[in-house]
Structure formats: C-alpha cells, structure tokens
CSV table of C-alpha atoms and ligand atoms in Angstrom, one decimal:
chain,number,residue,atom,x,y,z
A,3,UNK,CA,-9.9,-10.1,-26.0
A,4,UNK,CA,-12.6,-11.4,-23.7
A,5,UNK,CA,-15.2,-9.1,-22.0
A,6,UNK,CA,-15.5,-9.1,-18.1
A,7,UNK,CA,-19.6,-8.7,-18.4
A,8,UNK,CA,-21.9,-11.2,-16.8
A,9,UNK,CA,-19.0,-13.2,-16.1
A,10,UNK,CA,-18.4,-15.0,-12.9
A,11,UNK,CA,-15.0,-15.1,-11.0
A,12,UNK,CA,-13.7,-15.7,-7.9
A,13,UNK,CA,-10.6,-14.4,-6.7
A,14,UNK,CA,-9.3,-16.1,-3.9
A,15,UNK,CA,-7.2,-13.9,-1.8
A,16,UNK,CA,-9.3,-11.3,-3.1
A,17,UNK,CA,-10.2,-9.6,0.6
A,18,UNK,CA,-7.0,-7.8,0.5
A,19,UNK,CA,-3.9,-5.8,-1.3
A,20,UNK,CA,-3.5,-7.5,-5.0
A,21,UNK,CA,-6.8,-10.3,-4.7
A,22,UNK,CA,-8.8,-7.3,-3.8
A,23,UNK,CA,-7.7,-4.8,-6.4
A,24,UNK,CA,-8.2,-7.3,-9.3
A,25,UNK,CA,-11.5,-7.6,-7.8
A,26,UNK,CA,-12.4,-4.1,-8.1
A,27,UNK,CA,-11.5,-4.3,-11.6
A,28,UNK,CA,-12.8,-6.8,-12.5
A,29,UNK,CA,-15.9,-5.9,-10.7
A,30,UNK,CA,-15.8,-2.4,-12.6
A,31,UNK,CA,-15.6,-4.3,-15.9
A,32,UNK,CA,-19.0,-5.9,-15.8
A,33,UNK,CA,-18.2,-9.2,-13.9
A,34,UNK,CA,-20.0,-11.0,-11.0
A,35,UNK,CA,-16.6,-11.2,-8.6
A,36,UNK,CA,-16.7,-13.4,-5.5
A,37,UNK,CA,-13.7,-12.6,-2.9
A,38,UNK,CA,-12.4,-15.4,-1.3
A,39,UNK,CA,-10.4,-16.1,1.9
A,40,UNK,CA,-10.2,-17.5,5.7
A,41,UNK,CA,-12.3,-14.5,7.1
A,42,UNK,CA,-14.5,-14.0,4.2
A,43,UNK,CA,-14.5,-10.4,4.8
A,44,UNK,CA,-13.2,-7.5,2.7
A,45,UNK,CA,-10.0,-5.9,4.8
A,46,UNK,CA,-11.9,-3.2,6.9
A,47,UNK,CA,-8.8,-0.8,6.7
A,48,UNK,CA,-8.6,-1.1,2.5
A,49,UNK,CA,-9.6,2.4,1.3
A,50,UNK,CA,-12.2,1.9,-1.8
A,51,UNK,CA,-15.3,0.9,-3.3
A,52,UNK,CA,-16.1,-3.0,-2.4
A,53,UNK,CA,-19.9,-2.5,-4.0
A,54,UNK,CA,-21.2,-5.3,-5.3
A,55,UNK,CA,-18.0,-7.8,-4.5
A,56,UNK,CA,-19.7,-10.8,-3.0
A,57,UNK,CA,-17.5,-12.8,-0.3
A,58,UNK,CA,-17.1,-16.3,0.9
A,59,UNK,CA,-14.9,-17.8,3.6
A,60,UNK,CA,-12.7,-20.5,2.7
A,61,UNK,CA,-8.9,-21.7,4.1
A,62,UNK,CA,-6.9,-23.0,1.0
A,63,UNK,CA,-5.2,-25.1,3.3
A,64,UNK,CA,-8.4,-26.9,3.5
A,65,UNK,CA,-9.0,-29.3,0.5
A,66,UNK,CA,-12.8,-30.6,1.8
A,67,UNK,CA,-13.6,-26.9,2.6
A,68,UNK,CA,-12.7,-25.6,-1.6
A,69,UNK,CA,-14.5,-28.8,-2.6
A,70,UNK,CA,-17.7,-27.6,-1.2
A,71,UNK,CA,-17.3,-23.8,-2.3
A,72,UNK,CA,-16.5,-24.5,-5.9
A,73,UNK,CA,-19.5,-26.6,-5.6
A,74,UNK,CA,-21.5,-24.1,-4.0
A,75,UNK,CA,-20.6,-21.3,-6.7
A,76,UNK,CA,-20.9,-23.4,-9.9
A,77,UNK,CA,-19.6,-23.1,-13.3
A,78,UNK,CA,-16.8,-20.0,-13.3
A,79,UNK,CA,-15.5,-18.1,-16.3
A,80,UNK,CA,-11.9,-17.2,-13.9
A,81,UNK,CA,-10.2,-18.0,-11.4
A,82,UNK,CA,-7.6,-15.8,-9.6
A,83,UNK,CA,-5.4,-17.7,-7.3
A,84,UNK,CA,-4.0,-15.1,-4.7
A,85,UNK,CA,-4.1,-16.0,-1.4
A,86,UNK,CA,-0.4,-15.7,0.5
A,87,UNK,CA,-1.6,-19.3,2.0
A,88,UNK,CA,0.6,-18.8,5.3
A,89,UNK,CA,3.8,-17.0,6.2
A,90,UNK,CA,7.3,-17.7,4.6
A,91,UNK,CA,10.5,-18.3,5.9
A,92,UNK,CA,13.1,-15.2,5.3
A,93,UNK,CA,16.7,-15.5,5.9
A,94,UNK,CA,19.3,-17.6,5.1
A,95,UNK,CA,18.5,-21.2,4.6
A,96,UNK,CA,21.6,-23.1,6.8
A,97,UNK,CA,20.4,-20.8,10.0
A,98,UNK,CA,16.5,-21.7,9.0
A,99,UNK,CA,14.3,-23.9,11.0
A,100,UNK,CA,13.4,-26.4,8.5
A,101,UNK,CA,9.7,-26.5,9.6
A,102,UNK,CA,9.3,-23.2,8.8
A,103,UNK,CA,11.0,-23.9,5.2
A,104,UNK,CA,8.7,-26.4,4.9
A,105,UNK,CA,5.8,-24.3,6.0
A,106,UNK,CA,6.3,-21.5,3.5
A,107,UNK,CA,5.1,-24.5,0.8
A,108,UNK,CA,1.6,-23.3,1.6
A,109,UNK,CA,1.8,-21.0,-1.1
A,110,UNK,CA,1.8,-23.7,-3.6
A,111,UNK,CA,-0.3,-26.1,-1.3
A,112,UNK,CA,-3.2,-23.4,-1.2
A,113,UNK,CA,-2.5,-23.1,-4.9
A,114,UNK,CA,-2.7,-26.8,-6.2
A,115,UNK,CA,-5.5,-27.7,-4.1
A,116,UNK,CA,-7.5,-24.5,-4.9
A,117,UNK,CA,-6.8,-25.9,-9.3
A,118,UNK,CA,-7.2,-29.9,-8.0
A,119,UNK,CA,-11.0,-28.4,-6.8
A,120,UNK,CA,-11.9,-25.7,-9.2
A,121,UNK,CA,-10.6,-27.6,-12.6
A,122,UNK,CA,-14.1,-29.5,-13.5
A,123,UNK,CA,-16.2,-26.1,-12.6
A,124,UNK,CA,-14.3,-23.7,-15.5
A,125,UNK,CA,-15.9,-22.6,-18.1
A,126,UNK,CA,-13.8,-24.1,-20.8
A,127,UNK,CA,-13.3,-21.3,-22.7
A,128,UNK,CA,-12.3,-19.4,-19.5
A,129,UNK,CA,-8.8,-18.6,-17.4
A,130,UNK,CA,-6.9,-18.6,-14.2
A,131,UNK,CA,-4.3,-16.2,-13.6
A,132,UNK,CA,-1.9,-17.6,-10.8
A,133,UNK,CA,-0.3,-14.3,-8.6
A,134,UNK,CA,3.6,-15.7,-8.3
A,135,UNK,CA,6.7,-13.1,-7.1
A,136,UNK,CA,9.6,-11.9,-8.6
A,137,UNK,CA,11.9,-14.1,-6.3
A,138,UNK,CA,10.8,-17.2,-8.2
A,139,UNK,CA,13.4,-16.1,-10.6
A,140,UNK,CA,15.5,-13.4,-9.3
A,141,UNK,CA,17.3,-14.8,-6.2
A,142,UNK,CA,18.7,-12.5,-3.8
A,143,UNK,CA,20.9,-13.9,-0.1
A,144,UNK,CA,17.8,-14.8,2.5
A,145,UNK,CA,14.6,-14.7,0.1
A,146,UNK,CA,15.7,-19.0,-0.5
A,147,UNK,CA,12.2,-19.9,0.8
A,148,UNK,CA,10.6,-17.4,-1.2
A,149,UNK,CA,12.5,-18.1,-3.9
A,150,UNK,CA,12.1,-22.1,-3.6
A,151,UNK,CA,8.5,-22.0,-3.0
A,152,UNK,CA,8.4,-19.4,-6.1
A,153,UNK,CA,10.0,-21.3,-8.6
A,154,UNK,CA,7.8,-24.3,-8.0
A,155,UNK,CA,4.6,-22.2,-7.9
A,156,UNK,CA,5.5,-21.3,-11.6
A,157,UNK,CA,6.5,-24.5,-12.6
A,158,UNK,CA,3.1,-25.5,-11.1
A,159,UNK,CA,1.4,-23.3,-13.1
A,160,UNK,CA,3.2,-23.9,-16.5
A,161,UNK,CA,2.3,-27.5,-16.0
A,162,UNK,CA,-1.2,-26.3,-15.8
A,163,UNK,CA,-1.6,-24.4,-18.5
A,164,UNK,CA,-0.8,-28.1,-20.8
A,165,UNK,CA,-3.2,-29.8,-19.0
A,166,UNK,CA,-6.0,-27.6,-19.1
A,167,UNK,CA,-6.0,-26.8,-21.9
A,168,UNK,CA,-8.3,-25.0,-23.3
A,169,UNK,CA,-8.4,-23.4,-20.0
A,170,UNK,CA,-5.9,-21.0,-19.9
A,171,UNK,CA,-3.5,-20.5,-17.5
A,172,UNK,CA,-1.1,-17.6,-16.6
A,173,UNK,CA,1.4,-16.5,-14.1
A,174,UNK,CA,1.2,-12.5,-13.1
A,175,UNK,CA,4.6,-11.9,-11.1
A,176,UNK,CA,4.7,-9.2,-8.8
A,177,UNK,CA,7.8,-7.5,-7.5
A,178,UNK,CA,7.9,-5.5,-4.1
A,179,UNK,CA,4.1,-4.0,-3.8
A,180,UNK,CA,2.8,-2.2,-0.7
A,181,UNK,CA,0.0,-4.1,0.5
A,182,UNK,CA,-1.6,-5.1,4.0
A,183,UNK,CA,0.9,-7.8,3.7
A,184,UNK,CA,3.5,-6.3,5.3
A,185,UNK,CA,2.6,-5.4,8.9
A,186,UNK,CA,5.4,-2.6,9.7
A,187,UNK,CA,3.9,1.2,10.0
A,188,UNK,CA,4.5,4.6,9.9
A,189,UNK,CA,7.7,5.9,9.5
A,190,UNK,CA,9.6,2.2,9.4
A,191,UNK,CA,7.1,1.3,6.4
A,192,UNK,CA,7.7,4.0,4.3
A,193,UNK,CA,11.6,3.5,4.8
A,194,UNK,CA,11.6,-0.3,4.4
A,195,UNK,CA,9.9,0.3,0.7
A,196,UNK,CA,12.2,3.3,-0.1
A,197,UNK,CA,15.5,1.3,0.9
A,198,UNK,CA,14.2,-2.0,-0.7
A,199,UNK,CA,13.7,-0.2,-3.4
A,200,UNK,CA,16.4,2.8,-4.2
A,201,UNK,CA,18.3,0.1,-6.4
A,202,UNK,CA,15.4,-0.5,-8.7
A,203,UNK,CA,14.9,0.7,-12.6
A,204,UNK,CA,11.4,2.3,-10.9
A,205,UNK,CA,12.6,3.0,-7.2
A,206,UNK,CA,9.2,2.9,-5.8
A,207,UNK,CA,6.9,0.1,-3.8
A,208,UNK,CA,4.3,-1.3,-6.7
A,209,UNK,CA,0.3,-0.9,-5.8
A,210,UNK,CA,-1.7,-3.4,-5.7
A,211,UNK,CA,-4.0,-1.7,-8.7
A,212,UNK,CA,-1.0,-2.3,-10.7
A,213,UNK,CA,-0.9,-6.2,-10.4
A,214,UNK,CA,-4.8,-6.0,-10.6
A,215,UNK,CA,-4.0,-4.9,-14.1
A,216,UNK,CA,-1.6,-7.2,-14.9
A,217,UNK,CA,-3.9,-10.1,-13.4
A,218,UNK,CA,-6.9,-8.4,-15.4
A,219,UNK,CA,-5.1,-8.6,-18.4
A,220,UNK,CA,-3.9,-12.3,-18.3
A,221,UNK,CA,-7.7,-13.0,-18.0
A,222,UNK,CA,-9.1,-11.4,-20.7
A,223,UNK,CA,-5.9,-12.5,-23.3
A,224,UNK,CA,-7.3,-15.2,-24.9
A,225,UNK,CA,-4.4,-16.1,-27.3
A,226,UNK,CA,-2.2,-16.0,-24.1
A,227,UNK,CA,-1.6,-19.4,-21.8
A,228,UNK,CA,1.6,-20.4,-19.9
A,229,UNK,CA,2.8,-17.0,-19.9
A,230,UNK,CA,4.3,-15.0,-17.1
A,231,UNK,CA,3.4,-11.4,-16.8
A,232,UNK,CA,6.6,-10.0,-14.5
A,233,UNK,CA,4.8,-6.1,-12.5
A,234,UNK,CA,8.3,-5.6,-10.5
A,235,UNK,CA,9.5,-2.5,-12.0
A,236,UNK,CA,12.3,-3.9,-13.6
A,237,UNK,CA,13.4,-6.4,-11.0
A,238,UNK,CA,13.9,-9.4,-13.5
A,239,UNK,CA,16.8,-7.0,-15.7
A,240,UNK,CA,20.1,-8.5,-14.6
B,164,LIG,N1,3.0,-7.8,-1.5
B,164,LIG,C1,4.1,-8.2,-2.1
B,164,LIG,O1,5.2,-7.5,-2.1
B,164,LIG,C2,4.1,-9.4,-3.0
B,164,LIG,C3,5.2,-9.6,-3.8
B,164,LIG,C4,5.3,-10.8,-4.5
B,164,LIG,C5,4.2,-11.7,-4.5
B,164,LIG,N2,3.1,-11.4,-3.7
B,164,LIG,C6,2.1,-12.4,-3.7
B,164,LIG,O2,0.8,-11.8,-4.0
B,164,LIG,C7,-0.2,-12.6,-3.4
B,164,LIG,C8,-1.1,-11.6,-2.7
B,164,LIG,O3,-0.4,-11.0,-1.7
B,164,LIG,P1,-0.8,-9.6,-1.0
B,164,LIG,O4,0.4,-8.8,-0.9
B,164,LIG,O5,-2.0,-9.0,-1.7
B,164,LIG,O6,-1.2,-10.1,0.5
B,164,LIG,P2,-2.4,-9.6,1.5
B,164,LIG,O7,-2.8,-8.2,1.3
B,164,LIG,O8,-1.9,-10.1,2.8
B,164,LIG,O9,-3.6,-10.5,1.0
B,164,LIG,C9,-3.6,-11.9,1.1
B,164,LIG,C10,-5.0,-12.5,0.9
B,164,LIG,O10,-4.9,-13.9,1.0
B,164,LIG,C11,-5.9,-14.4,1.9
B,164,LIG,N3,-5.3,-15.6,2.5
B,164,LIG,C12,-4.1,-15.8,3.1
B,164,LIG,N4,-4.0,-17.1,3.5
B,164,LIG,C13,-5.1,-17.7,3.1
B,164,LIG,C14,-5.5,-19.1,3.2
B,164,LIG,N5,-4.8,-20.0,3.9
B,164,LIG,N6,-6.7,-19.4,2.7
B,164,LIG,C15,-7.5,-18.5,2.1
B,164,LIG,N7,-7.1,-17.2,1.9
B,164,LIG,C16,-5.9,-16.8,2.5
B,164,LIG,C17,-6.0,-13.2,2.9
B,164,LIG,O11,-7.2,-13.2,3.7
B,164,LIG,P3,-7.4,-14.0,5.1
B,164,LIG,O12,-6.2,-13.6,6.0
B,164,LIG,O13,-8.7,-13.5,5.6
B,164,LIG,O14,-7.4,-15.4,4.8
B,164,LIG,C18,-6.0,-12.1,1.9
B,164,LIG,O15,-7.3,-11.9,1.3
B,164,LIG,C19,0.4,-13.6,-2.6
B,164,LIG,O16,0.5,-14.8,-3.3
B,164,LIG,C20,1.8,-13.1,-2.3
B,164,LIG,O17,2.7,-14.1,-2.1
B,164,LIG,C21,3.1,-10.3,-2.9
C-alpha cells in the first residue's frame, strides 16, 4: 500500500461534500492536497479543519483553463476527479427536454477533459480515483440521465485504466450521501434522505467521510486498477 506523505494530489471537486472530505484525509495522511473547483474556495458553510488544503480555481468545462493548471502544479502522485461538472436532468426521459439530457454529460465532459489534461503530469507510479454513482448501474424510473451519464462515466474510466497503465485508475461509487449537493433544508432534507432511504440494507443518507475513505483507499491500493469501489449501503444487491 502506498503512503500519502509528501505526495501531491489534487482533488478536483475537492471544495465541497465528497472532494472535500478525501481532501481532509488525504491531507491528514501526510499529503500536499490542492482543492480544485470554479470558485476556488473551500465551501464556507462545511464544518471542519481545511488547514493546510491549498486551493485553485478552475471550471472543468474549460479545457484551455485545466491545461494551464496542471501546468502550473507540475508532476502529481493523484488525481481525484469529483466535481458534479453541472446539473443533471431527473425525471422521466420521454417528458425531458433533450437539452437538459444532453447537459447532464458534463459529468463526463469535466471528467475526460480533466484525464485528456492531467495524463502527461502523473507520476507514473501514481493513481486517479474517478467519483461515479450508484445509478450507473442500478436503474430506478426518472434517474435515466443519471443513470446514462453514469454508465458512460464508468465505461470512461475502465477504458482509462488500460491506457494508462501503469497509472492506475479506479471508480469509487457512491450511493445517496448528504452533501451540500442537494439544496433542500431543514425539515424537508432530513425527510427526503429518510424516505429515499427506508428501503435500503443501511436506511441512512452516506457522509461524505465515508466516500473519502473509499476514494482514499483506491489511491493508496497499488495492486488495484479498473476496479469499482460501490459506498451505497447496499444499493447495488438486487
Ligand atoms: N451526493 C450524492 O448523493 C452523490 C451520489 C452519487 C454520486 N455523487 C457524485 O459525487 C461527486 C461529488 O458530489 P458532491 O455530492 O460532493 O457535490 P458537492 O458537494 O456539490 O461538490 C461538488 C464539487 O464540484 C465542484 N464543481 C462543480 N462543477 C464544477 C465545474 N464545472 N468545474 C470545477 N468544479 C466544479 C464544486 O465547486 P464549485 O461549485 O465552486 O465549482 C464542488 O467543489 C459528483 O461527481 C457527484 O455526481 C454524489
């Protein structure tokens, strides 16, 4: 198993919810962690320690923009591809507006152009962990964007992992997880996650620390590549 000290990741995504509790970990274990995303800010209403996480500001959307701030950072050890990219479609497909179908691709977009920039600056004997969802392979009626946009983020990423080799490359899958994500309050949050979830093995919303350790572990695996790590409490049992 690798060891997080000295080494240099960015987490892109990682001002908020999952991105930003792998960072803390990671940050905790030793490394030098760079958060990454649009506002280049750590999330001012996340409760924690943010010490020593450096921050940059980049859209993933923006292919000229990652060019220049993998060039900036240099050589990397990881990579942790989190960022939500833009919003996704929900409901069902045949009353969708195809532009937002199309729209909720920028998940993989931000994905594949944050890998097309960052491939020649990794450390070869280093890793990317790729945050996917558990609708890539457990459809349910009106998650079909999700789902869609899912499935081809971890085909994406299996692809990956063959041609960058020795770079590893992983797929941590999360299932429902309360994070600044979702932008309902109060009394309507806590009910959304307690209905969404009273069907589940674990009937409870995930944390964000708990894909952070998933994510953490795909990193420092070094005899695992092209794997999947589902952190859905059970969501991918039939
Ligand atoms: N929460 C869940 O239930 C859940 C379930 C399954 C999968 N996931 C996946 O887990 C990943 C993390 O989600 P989360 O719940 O942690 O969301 P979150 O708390 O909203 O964090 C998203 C992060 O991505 C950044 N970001 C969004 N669009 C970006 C862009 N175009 N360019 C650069 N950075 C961008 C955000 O910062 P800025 O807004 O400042 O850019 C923020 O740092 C996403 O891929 C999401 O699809 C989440």
């Amino acid at each position: 198993m690798s060891t997080f000290k000295g080494k240099k990741i960015m987490v892109i995504g990682g001002t908020s919810g999952i991105g930003l509790a792998a960072a803390r970990q990671l940050r905790d274990e030793g490394a030098n962690v760079i958060a990454v995303s649009r506002r280049g800010e750590i999330d001012k209403k996340s409760k924690g320690n943010n010490a020593k996480i450096k921050t940059d500001s980049c859209d993933v959307l923006d292919r000229d923009g990652l060019k220049a701030l993998f060039k900036k950072h240099g050589k990397l050890d990881h990579l942790v591809c989190a960022a939500t990219g833009g919003p996704r479609a929900r409901g069902p497909f045949v009353d969708m507006d195809l532009d937002d179908f199309q729209g909720s691709f920028a998940k993989l977009w931000g994905y594949s152009n944050t890998i097309h920039a960052a491939a020649k600056h990794m450390n070869k004997k280093g890793s990317i962990a790729i945050v996917s969802g558990s609708p890539a392979r457990k459809c349910t009626a009106g998650m079909m964007a999700i789902s869609t946009v899912g499935g081809a983020v971890e085909a994406f990423a299996k692809a990956m992992a063959k041609e960058l080799a020795p770079v590893r490359v992983n797929i941590v899958s999360p299932g429902l997880i309360d994070t600044p994500m979702s932008p309902l309050k109060g009394k309507e949050r806590k009910d959304f996650y307690k209905n969404a979830t009273a069907n589940n093995l674990v009937p409870r919303a995930g944390t964000s620390e708990e894909v952070g350790a998933g994510i953490v572990f795909a990193l420092s695996n070094d005899f695992m590549t092209g794997s999947t790590i589902d952190v859905d409490g059970g969501l991918q049992l039939p």
